[in-house]
Amino acid sequence: MKKSIISILTVAAVLLTSCKDFFNIENPQTLNPDNFPATIEQVDLVLTSSYAQSHAYGLYAFYWFPMGVWLYDHTTDTYGSYDERGSSQDNYTDVDSRYTTQMYTDMCKWIKLSTQAIESIENYRENYSVETEKATLDYMRGQALFNRALAYWHAQIFFEIAPNALGFPIIDKVYSDVEMLKPARASVKETWQFVINDLTEAATLLTGHNETFRATEWAAKALLAKVYMQSLYIFPENKPAAKALMEDIINNSGKQLVSPEIYQDMFFGNVENEHNQESIYELTMTTNYTQDGPWENYTTGSGMPLVYAPWYVDLDIRFRKGREDQTDPTTLEHDIMTTKKSSQWGNNFVHDRNIGRFGFHNFYGDTMPRWTFNTDYDFNGTRSKENFPYKLAEPDYRAEALALKNDPTRVDPRLKLCAGQPYVDSYIDARGRETWYDRSTEVNNRPDIIGWQHRKYTNIRGVEMGAAPYGKNESSDCNFYIIRLADIYLLYAELIADDNPAVALEYVNKVHRRAYGYPSDASSPYDYTSLTDRTKTAFDNDPLANDVIRYERWAELFAEGQWWFDVRRYQIGDKEAELYNETHHGPITWKGTASYVQPIPLLELERNENIQQSEGYPKI
């Protein structure tokens, strides 16, 4: 089923991406704007294209995490000053960034394809439908409205943060006139109200619908609740509605937090643990062994993990008698050993400050250990973790690291879910052998960069490239969670914290307990006792140090593409920049309002004289 739904999405996207060219035909025996869609199946094809756009190149097929939101909120760091990514890490993206340009383009297409679906549904309803199809068409309209709202949810990276400042163009019609295709930006307030209107209607139309691979009643309600929370500073009157929606989801959706065992394996492409009881809406991905990566734009799997693919210790490193065994690496200035290999490019690693934020800090001075010769190495034996030419010069490093990470009184257990520690945590290579995570060759001369590898949304059973069973052919099958119940629990706690702190604390603890391996509905030894308890972060200047709700949102949803939206909502960007301080690209210089927003791409400014540039960024 996972493969079949993705195939339908891809076909629909290919057919409908260039609608003008597709319909520019005169043969009356074929499709044209006057007779398409003329069947309910054709309407569904148009609708499916709005789902497919989430798999576009600038979104979840390739750019969204590693070239986008993970850079803005410093979930990730890069091993080099790679092109425009450097300016995004500095929270002031270049106006001609190819990545932001593609994201902007694909968001607009997502909105337009969803709008086209809405119009096609209504056109069919008016000209071709029969009475028995009304409920089906209402269901289709609800899905298209949800998809359009979801596109705008992602587009908020371009919204400014003042109510009457610049939001996003409101695209509510399919235009054919060239001038009408050059919309101006609405205000932030107008844009959010447009999204609220779409989701309010969608939630009504989707009532009772809970199909696995499509937008559901609960997906619409949950996204609307998140939109309410994101825009409460504009519409404080929506607080009761947000509360009612979240209570409806909590009490009536049938959703529940999954067990600690499922939680540990729900981010890694295991179909048994995806679309689980906790998931409210997720994007389905599946490995495509007939198409290498996302290079043909639409893909059934994601190419994002190619960019943050983990580095690992290469068990097959060259090591010859009388050659590599002559100079002990600890006698050299830097770690120059070529034991490192990546499961693809491996441009990104988890920003070092995140490791300390989870509580793992000042371990061996936060520098990397060195390799030395393994005197027990058997040249004639089979290579393995145990029979490897090198070993760590610090003999207790691995055991002490594991002891620290496995101590929940000191380190948040979610660190192990999100990141792999070089030379300590196990990894599976392209031949299915167990090895260790490593660092990139690009930081051999930087022992101060500890370089933990991304783990969440990677292939933990092999590598990102290559053939089955251990490779994913550059096409990851890890589904991406857009909304899950833990997110709603924490938003609910945030919403009621002032009025009912005891209940808010309980909902925080439900999420916290599960992360620590305990059932969510019974007290545990690791429960918070107040909403201002000291969290696991090692940094006293951390804005999350005594804010358990915000800390839990950061830790629980780490690397799921949510934190940047929270940073914008809390308006703590300057404090976050101070905490992270620098990236491998250089110091982070927070530039005020402009750093909360992405620039309108130069290409759009050149083509659309009606579009306005974001505050603080250069115009043409």
XYZ file of C-alpha atoms in Angstrom:
620
model
C 0.000 0.000 0.000
C 2.830 2.407 0.870
C 4.342 1.899 -2.589
C 1.052 2.179 -4.461
C -0.041 5.474 -2.915
C 3.359 7.014 -3.654
C 3.186 5.836 -7.258
C -0.170 7.549 -7.678
C 1.236 10.752 -6.179
C 4.168 10.760 -8.571
C 2.083 10.110 -11.689
C -0.344 12.857 -10.723
C 2.432 15.349 -10.144
C 4.094 14.627 -13.467
C 0.809 14.967 -15.351
C -0.256 18.187 -13.691
C 2.914 20.158 -13.014
C 2.792 21.902 -16.400
C -0.952 22.174 -16.799
C -0.871 24.895 -19.426
C 1.260 22.802 -21.792
C -0.648 19.651 -20.949
C -4.010 21.144 -21.912
C -2.827 23.090 -24.967
C -4.304 20.656 -27.458
C -7.139 20.883 -29.938
C -8.046 17.255 -30.570
C -11.609 16.910 -29.237
C -10.983 13.218 -28.552
C -8.417 14.109 -25.878
C -8.442 16.106 -22.659
C -8.956 19.858 -22.701
C -10.038 22.493 -20.195
C -13.677 22.138 -21.235
C -13.990 18.425 -20.472
C -11.408 17.737 -17.762
C -12.079 16.622 -15.163
C -15.264 14.914 -16.359
C -15.227 11.881 -14.050
C -14.818 11.496 -10.328
C -11.604 9.527 -10.981
C -10.172 12.469 -12.933
C -11.097 14.822 -10.105
C -9.170 12.569 -7.739
C -6.156 12.712 -10.044
C -6.125 16.511 -9.825
C -6.508 16.294 -6.053
C -3.645 13.822 -5.803
C -1.313 16.305 -7.477
C -1.736 18.612 -4.491
C -0.498 15.796 -2.260
C 2.424 15.059 -4.586
C 3.846 18.572 -4.357
C 5.067 17.935 -0.803
C 7.599 15.606 -2.496
C 9.000 18.436 -4.628
C 12.721 19.169 -4.895
C 12.625 22.277 -2.703
C 10.562 20.536 -0.052
C 10.768 17.005 1.349
C 12.460 15.485 -1.695
C 15.705 17.331 -1.029
C 16.055 20.836 0.436
C 13.602 21.409 3.283
C 15.663 20.178 6.251
C 19.387 20.271 5.346
C 19.350 23.423 3.186
C 16.457 25.070 5.008
C 14.920 25.034 8.464
C 17.669 22.963 10.116
C 20.143 25.710 9.196
C 17.935 28.523 10.483
C 17.422 26.962 13.922
C 20.902 25.334 14.094
C 19.647 21.802 14.389
C 22.466 21.136 11.954
C 25.927 22.476 11.173
C 27.891 21.973 7.957
C 31.413 20.685 7.578
C 32.347 23.460 5.188
C 31.253 26.926 4.062
C 29.033 25.374 1.430
C 27.643 27.982 -0.975
C 24.514 29.850 0.158
C 24.023 27.546 3.116
C 26.597 29.599 5.004
C 24.447 32.728 4.967
C 21.383 30.738 6.065
C 23.392 29.435 9.034
C 24.144 33.051 9.865
C 20.381 33.774 9.894
C 20.560 36.124 6.937
C 20.068 34.168 3.708
C 21.378 35.410 0.350
C 18.589 36.788 -1.843
C 19.857 34.666 -4.743
C 20.106 31.436 -2.746
C 19.178 28.569 -5.059
C 17.736 26.714 -2.091
C 15.389 29.458 -0.926
C 14.422 30.118 -4.538
C 13.430 26.489 -5.048
C 11.573 26.366 -1.746
C 9.617 29.502 -2.609
C 8.804 28.178 -6.080
C 7.670 24.801 -4.797
C 5.515 26.319 -2.068
C 3.782 28.494 -4.656
C 3.233 25.425 -6.842
C 1.864 23.514 -3.851
C -0.614 26.316 -3.188
C -1.538 26.586 -6.868
C -2.016 22.826 -7.334
C -4.238 22.741 -4.266
C -6.208 25.726 -5.534
C -6.528 24.059 -8.915
C -7.888 20.973 -7.178
C -10.481 23.092 -5.355
C -11.599 24.700 -8.616
C -11.689 21.365 -10.444
C -13.832 19.857 -7.709
C -16.309 22.721 -7.917
C -16.289 22.701 -11.715
C -17.070 18.999 -11.729
C -19.712 19.484 -9.040
C -21.455 22.115 -11.157
C -21.211 20.463 -14.577
C -20.914 16.692 -14.237
C -21.731 15.406 -10.778
C -24.737 13.461 -9.609
C -26.375 13.768 -6.207
C -24.763 10.598 -4.862
C -21.305 12.145 -5.355
C -21.882 15.142 -3.085
C -20.301 13.569 -0.006
C -17.311 12.397 -2.019
C -16.789 15.863 -3.486
C -17.059 17.465 -0.043
C -14.405 15.036 1.188
C -12.167 15.913 -1.768
C -12.624 19.644 -1.180
C -11.652 19.205 2.472
C -8.434 17.474 1.438
C -7.529 20.184 -1.089
C -8.154 22.910 1.486
C -5.951 21.059 3.973
C -3.140 20.732 1.431
C -3.308 24.420 0.612
C -3.188 25.313 4.292
C -0.266 22.941 4.832
C 1.612 24.669 2.030
C 1.029 28.033 3.721
C 2.185 26.523 7.036
C 5.534 25.826 5.420
C 5.544 29.195 3.659
C 5.603 31.010 6.994
C 9.406 31.012 6.748
C 8.774 34.007 4.456
C 6.265 35.705 6.797
C 7.449 38.665 8.810
C 6.454 38.613 12.460
C 4.447 41.824 12.917
C 0.681 41.478 12.229
C 0.524 44.131 9.517
C 3.921 43.358 8.023
C 4.369 41.239 4.906
C 3.007 37.714 4.754
C 2.625 35.626 1.597
C 0.661 36.145 -1.613
C -2.876 34.824 -1.238
C -3.523 32.468 -4.125
C -7.212 31.595 -4.108
C -7.857 31.325 -7.847
C -6.191 29.727 -10.868
C -5.245 32.589 -13.148
C -4.374 32.462 -16.838
C -3.761 36.185 -17.311
C -0.042 36.972 -17.018
C -0.562 40.086 -14.923
C -2.785 38.241 -12.495
C 0.050 35.761 -12.027
C 2.070 38.521 -10.346
C 0.417 38.831 -6.935
C 1.543 41.143 -4.176
C 2.097 39.914 -0.647
C -0.781 40.058 1.795
C -0.161 41.138 5.364
C 0.801 38.558 7.978
C -2.629 38.986 9.569
C -4.439 38.487 6.267
C -2.352 35.450 5.395
C -2.947 33.682 8.681
C -6.682 34.464 8.488
C -6.795 32.922 5.019
C -5.176 29.752 6.376
C -7.548 29.671 9.347
C -10.532 29.960 7.003
C -9.278 27.072 4.844
C -8.669 24.799 7.827
C -11.941 25.659 9.535
C -13.836 24.555 6.441
C -11.532 21.564 5.921
C -12.111 20.314 9.474
C -15.857 20.353 8.880
C -15.699 18.668 5.474
C -13.293 15.979 6.706
C -15.377 15.024 9.733
C -15.570 11.265 9.986
C -12.798 10.645 7.444
C -9.703 8.890 8.770
C -8.044 7.237 5.760
C -4.386 6.490 6.441
C -2.688 8.191 3.502
C -4.967 11.221 3.146
C -5.855 14.286 5.146
C -8.224 13.431 7.977
C -10.549 15.233 10.318
C -7.889 15.071 13.019
C -5.118 16.266 10.731
C -7.156 19.346 9.834
C -8.049 20.039 13.464
C -4.469 19.540 14.622
C -3.021 21.801 11.939
C -5.660 24.411 12.737
C -4.694 24.210 16.421
C -1.046 24.727 15.484
C -1.978 27.670 13.262
C -3.988 29.188 16.105
C -0.976 28.865 18.396
C 1.370 30.342 15.818
C -0.910 33.349 15.340
C -2.199 33.952 18.885
C -0.170 37.145 19.081
C -2.356 38.414 16.231
C -5.646 36.752 17.183
C -5.660 36.268 20.983
C -9.404 35.730 20.754
C -8.705 32.307 19.193
C -7.308 30.889 22.422
C -10.610 29.199 23.465
C -10.989 27.697 19.993
C -7.430 26.346 20.110
C -8.079 24.824 23.529
C -11.331 23.213 22.365
C -9.629 21.719 19.295
C -6.775 20.239 21.294
C -9.133 18.779 23.887
C -11.208 17.268 21.067
C -8.074 15.643 19.628
C -6.882 14.418 23.032
C -10.250 13.008 24.095
C -11.929 11.882 20.879
C -9.396 11.115 18.153
C -8.343 7.727 19.484
C -4.726 8.871 19.220
C -2.297 7.982 21.980
C 1.413 8.138 22.618
C 3.076 4.996 21.340
C 5.126 2.810 23.641
C 8.795 3.545 24.333
C 9.693 0.544 22.157
C 7.807 1.825 19.088
C 9.013 5.358 19.760
C 12.615 4.203 19.404
C 11.954 2.881 15.892
C 9.319 5.160 14.345
C 11.672 7.531 12.513
C 13.726 5.102 10.458
C 11.612 3.751 7.607
C 10.228 0.710 9.407
C 6.736 0.481 7.926
C 5.539 -1.488 10.972
C 5.972 1.579 13.162
C 4.865 4.320 10.755
C 1.313 5.708 10.560
C 1.068 4.618 14.181
C -1.393 5.571 16.911
C 0.524 8.734 17.730
C 0.748 10.004 14.164
C -1.823 12.616 13.193
C -0.384 13.490 9.787
C 2.786 12.285 8.118
C 4.304 12.305 4.637
C 4.748 8.820 3.237
C 8.077 7.954 1.635
C 9.242 4.732 0.034
C 12.548 3.702 -1.499
C 12.572 3.761 -5.298
C 15.102 1.276 -6.632
C 14.401 2.295 -10.241
C 15.254 5.984 -9.762
C 18.474 7.170 -8.172
C 17.642 9.978 -5.800
C 15.524 13.078 -6.346
C 17.208 14.279 -9.532
C 14.066 13.984 -11.646
C 12.298 16.439 -9.314
C 9.514 14.227 -7.967
C 10.534 11.108 -6.100
C 8.829 8.440 -4.054
C 11.493 8.663 -1.370
C 13.485 11.529 0.044
C 16.964 12.678 -0.922
C 17.337 14.835 2.182
C 19.331 12.194 4.089
C 21.937 12.236 1.311
C 23.021 15.646 2.588
C 23.158 14.710 6.285
C 24.168 11.084 5.679
C 26.209 9.803 8.614
C 29.939 9.228 8.428
C 31.167 5.926 9.792
C 34.383 4.014 10.416
C 35.397 2.162 7.251
C 36.305 -1.361 8.288
C 38.063 -1.883 4.946
C 40.591 0.919 5.354
C 43.934 0.179 3.681
C 46.421 -1.139 6.230
C 49.523 -2.933 4.913
C 52.423 -4.457 6.741
C 55.453 -2.240 6.452
C 53.350 0.740 5.278
C 50.450 2.099 7.300
C 51.630 0.268 10.432
C 54.868 2.269 10.690
C 53.687 5.597 12.164
C 51.468 5.705 15.234
C 48.755 8.278 14.466
C 49.020 9.786 17.950
C 52.480 11.061 16.991
C 50.956 13.191 14.213
C 49.598 16.673 14.748
C 46.020 15.927 13.774
C 43.648 13.043 13.239
C 44.591 12.409 9.631
C 43.616 8.731 9.532
C 41.382 7.928 6.580
C 39.126 5.635 8.579
C 36.166 7.797 7.652
C 33.518 7.007 5.097
C 30.093 8.511 4.432
C 26.919 6.756 3.415
C 26.602 9.571 0.863
C 27.775 13.204 0.931
C 27.505 13.749 4.665
C 27.741 17.552 4.452
C 25.902 18.105 7.735
C 26.328 17.089 11.356
C 24.381 17.870 14.517
C 25.454 21.283 15.776
C 27.754 20.692 18.752
C 25.747 22.908 21.084
C 22.758 20.601 20.696
C 24.735 17.791 22.309
C 25.272 19.921 25.405
C 21.662 21.034 25.313
C 20.667 17.394 25.742
C 23.016 17.307 28.754
C 26.115 15.612 27.322
C 28.788 18.205 27.995
C 32.426 18.686 28.966
C 33.256 15.070 28.280
C 37.011 14.690 27.829
C 37.084 18.435 27.296
C 34.575 18.098 24.428
C 37.389 17.173 22.067
C 37.728 14.046 19.986
C 39.883 11.050 20.961
C 42.748 9.891 18.765
C 43.362 6.568 17.086
C 46.408 4.506 18.004
C 47.536 1.086 16.771
C 45.577 -1.967 17.832
C 48.376 -4.314 18.866
C 45.936 -7.242 18.839
C 45.003 -6.730 15.195
C 45.184 -9.931 13.142
C 46.301 -9.122 9.577
C 44.918 -12.431 8.353
C 41.599 -12.250 10.187
C 38.262 -10.882 9.013
C 37.840 -7.171 9.627
C 35.304 -6.239 12.290
C 34.861 -3.799 15.159
C 36.882 -6.189 17.300
C 39.539 -6.917 14.664
C 40.394 -3.452 13.354
C 43.883 -1.951 12.782
C 43.262 0.964 15.149
C 41.800 1.468 18.582
C 41.092 4.547 20.671
C 44.111 5.938 22.462
C 41.876 6.692 25.451
C 41.035 3.155 26.534
C 38.091 4.141 28.740
C 36.556 6.698 26.370
C 33.886 4.443 24.860
C 32.756 2.873 28.124
C 32.608 6.222 29.910
C 30.689 7.819 27.052
C 28.105 5.050 27.096
C 27.817 5.269 30.861
C 27.160 9.000 30.677
C 24.624 8.757 27.845
C 22.799 5.934 29.586
C 22.459 7.916 32.808
C 19.038 9.649 32.557
C 19.794 11.737 35.638
C 22.466 13.536 33.607
C 21.621 13.180 29.902
C 18.285 13.288 28.081
C 17.730 9.824 26.526
C 16.444 11.461 23.329
C 20.026 12.335 22.458
C 20.556 8.687 21.498
C 17.469 8.785 19.283
C 18.585 11.921 17.471
C 22.359 11.658 17.143
C 25.145 9.115 16.791
C 28.395 9.618 18.715
C 31.629 9.110 16.740
C 33.714 6.103 17.824
C 31.059 5.093 20.375
C 27.673 4.358 18.825
C 27.198 1.454 16.438
C 26.403 1.866 12.751
C 25.650 -0.624 9.960
C 27.754 -0.305 6.815
C 26.955 -1.070 3.170
C 27.766 -4.763 3.685
C 25.620 -5.106 6.785
C 28.558 -5.147 9.198
C 28.508 -3.398 12.523
C 30.920 -0.491 12.827
C 30.927 2.932 14.548
C 29.836 6.421 13.659
C 32.763 8.700 12.699
C 33.379 12.330 11.788
C 33.984 13.824 8.372
C 37.465 14.037 6.875
C 36.780 17.781 6.587
C 37.373 18.320 10.312
C 40.528 16.271 10.785
C 42.303 19.393 12.039
C 39.432 20.466 14.314
C 39.452 18.332 17.482
C 37.154 20.938 19.026
C 34.332 19.940 16.650
C 32.854 16.805 18.152
C 30.671 16.209 15.091
C 27.923 13.857 16.245
C 26.062 12.482 13.241
C 22.393 12.931 12.467
C 20.427 9.815 13.350
C 16.707 10.698 13.245
C 15.391 10.275 9.680
C 18.427 8.278 8.508
C 18.907 4.653 7.547
C 20.023 2.966 10.773
C 20.027 -0.439 9.086
C 22.559 0.439 6.407
C 23.545 3.357 4.187
C 21.754 5.961 2.077
C 23.212 4.962 -1.284
C 23.597 1.574 -2.914
C 21.473 -1.481 -3.444
C 19.240 -3.424 -1.110
C 19.241 -4.839 1.473
C 21.551 -2.329 3.151
C 21.295 0.606 0.734
C 18.393 2.951 -0.031
C 19.423 3.925 -3.589
C 19.587 7.607 -2.547
C 15.853 7.381 -1.861
C 15.035 7.288 1.838
C 11.844 5.592 2.986
C 11.694 7.390 6.340
C 8.259 8.976 6.663
C 8.206 12.567 7.923
C 5.884 13.438 10.800
C 4.092 16.722 10.232
C 1.953 16.475 13.372
C 1.923 13.864 16.116
C 0.163 13.679 19.442
C 3.233 14.584 21.511
C 3.277 17.913 19.661
C -0.373 18.521 20.577
C 0.185 17.539 24.221
C 2.980 20.086 24.547
C 1.022 22.814 22.776
C -1.906 22.119 25.078
C 0.352 22.383 28.119
C 1.672 25.692 26.829
C -1.834 27.012 26.221
C -3.185 26.217 29.699
C 0.015 26.774 31.714
C -1.081 30.095 33.213
C -4.621 28.985 34.038
C -4.004 25.390 35.093
C -0.303 24.714 35.697
C -0.896 21.341 37.370
C -2.672 19.902 34.333
C -0.119 21.504 32.035
C 2.682 19.845 33.999
C 0.972 16.459 33.681
C 0.813 16.734 29.887
C 4.478 17.688 29.756
C 5.303 14.714 31.943
C 3.331 12.348 29.718
C 5.730 13.139 26.891
C 8.744 13.232 29.202
C 8.036 9.843 30.791
C 7.753 8.057 27.482
C 11.089 9.536 26.376
C 12.645 8.118 29.551
C 11.229 4.649 28.900
C 8.206 4.776 31.212
C 4.454 4.509 30.526
C 3.079 7.959 29.813
C 0.070 7.815 32.153
C 1.745 6.907 35.453
C 4.252 8.877 37.470
C 7.941 8.111 37.025
C 11.158 8.855 38.925
C 12.053 11.409 36.257
C 8.916 13.538 36.369
C 9.264 17.287 36.435
C 7.896 18.788 39.642
C 7.198 22.238 38.234
C 7.114 24.075 34.937
C 10.280 25.929 35.953
C 12.437 22.935 36.866
C 16.035 22.914 35.653
C 16.140 21.087 32.352
C 18.962 18.924 31.023
C 20.711 21.697 29.105
C 24.280 22.224 30.267
C 24.218 25.965 29.579
C 23.144 28.477 32.194
C 22.446 31.116 29.535
C 20.106 28.772 27.680
C 16.600 30.288 27.339
C 15.279 26.751 27.915
C 17.216 26.185 31.144
C 14.175 26.661 33.396
C 11.331 26.385 30.904
C 10.270 22.753 30.737
C 7.546 23.263 28.109
C 9.849 24.907 25.610
C 12.667 22.510 26.403
C 10.403 19.518 25.874
C 9.223 20.900 22.535
C 12.852 21.332 21.484
C 13.988 17.884 22.697
C 10.929 15.852 21.751
C 10.571 17.305 18.254
C 14.292 17.684 17.597
C 15.156 17.394 13.878
C 11.490 17.150 12.883
C 11.424 20.604 11.305
C 9.333 22.261 14.043
C 11.746 24.235 16.181
C 12.275 27.139 13.796
C 8.524 27.818 13.852
C 8.651 27.806 17.652
C 11.655 30.156 17.695
C 9.663 32.564 15.539
C 6.583 32.189 17.754
C 8.497 32.695 20.989
C 10.647 35.396 19.350
C 13.778 34.072 21.046
C 15.959 34.142 17.947
C 18.480 36.513 19.471
C 18.860 34.313 22.560
C 19.218 31.202 20.389
C 21.897 32.925 18.300
C 23.745 33.811 21.499
C 23.557 30.217 22.703
C 24.752 28.621 19.449
C 27.270 31.427 18.984
C 28.907 30.125 15.807
C 28.797 27.510 13.105
C 31.602 25.964 11.103
C 30.900 28.796 8.661
C 31.718 31.438 11.301
C 30.115 33.573 14.053
C 26.331 33.974 14.072
C 25.347 37.612 13.835
C 21.681 38.121 14.695
C 20.216 40.938 12.618
C 16.922 41.510 14.372
C 13.628 41.187 12.510
C 15.299 40.248 9.238
C 16.792 37.131 10.806
C 13.339 35.710 11.531
C 12.342 35.732 7.866
C 13.687 34.469 4.568
C 14.126 36.894 1.674
C 11.887 36.826 -1.375
C 14.200 35.294 -4.002
C 15.867 37.592 -6.493
C 14.340 35.622 -9.368
C 10.826 36.378 -8.107
C 11.660 40.063 -7.622
C 12.864 40.242 -11.211
C 9.782 38.544 -12.631
C 7.100 40.038 -10.424
C 7.223 43.804 -10.019
C 4.307 43.599 -7.541
C 6.127 41.481 -4.970
C 7.737 43.201 -1.996
C 11.037 42.184 -0.448
C 11.172 41.120 3.191
C 12.254 43.755 5.686
C 15.995 44.143 6.015
C 16.900 42.442 2.730
C 18.104 44.187 -0.429
C 15.713 44.894 -3.254
C 16.692 44.679 -6.912
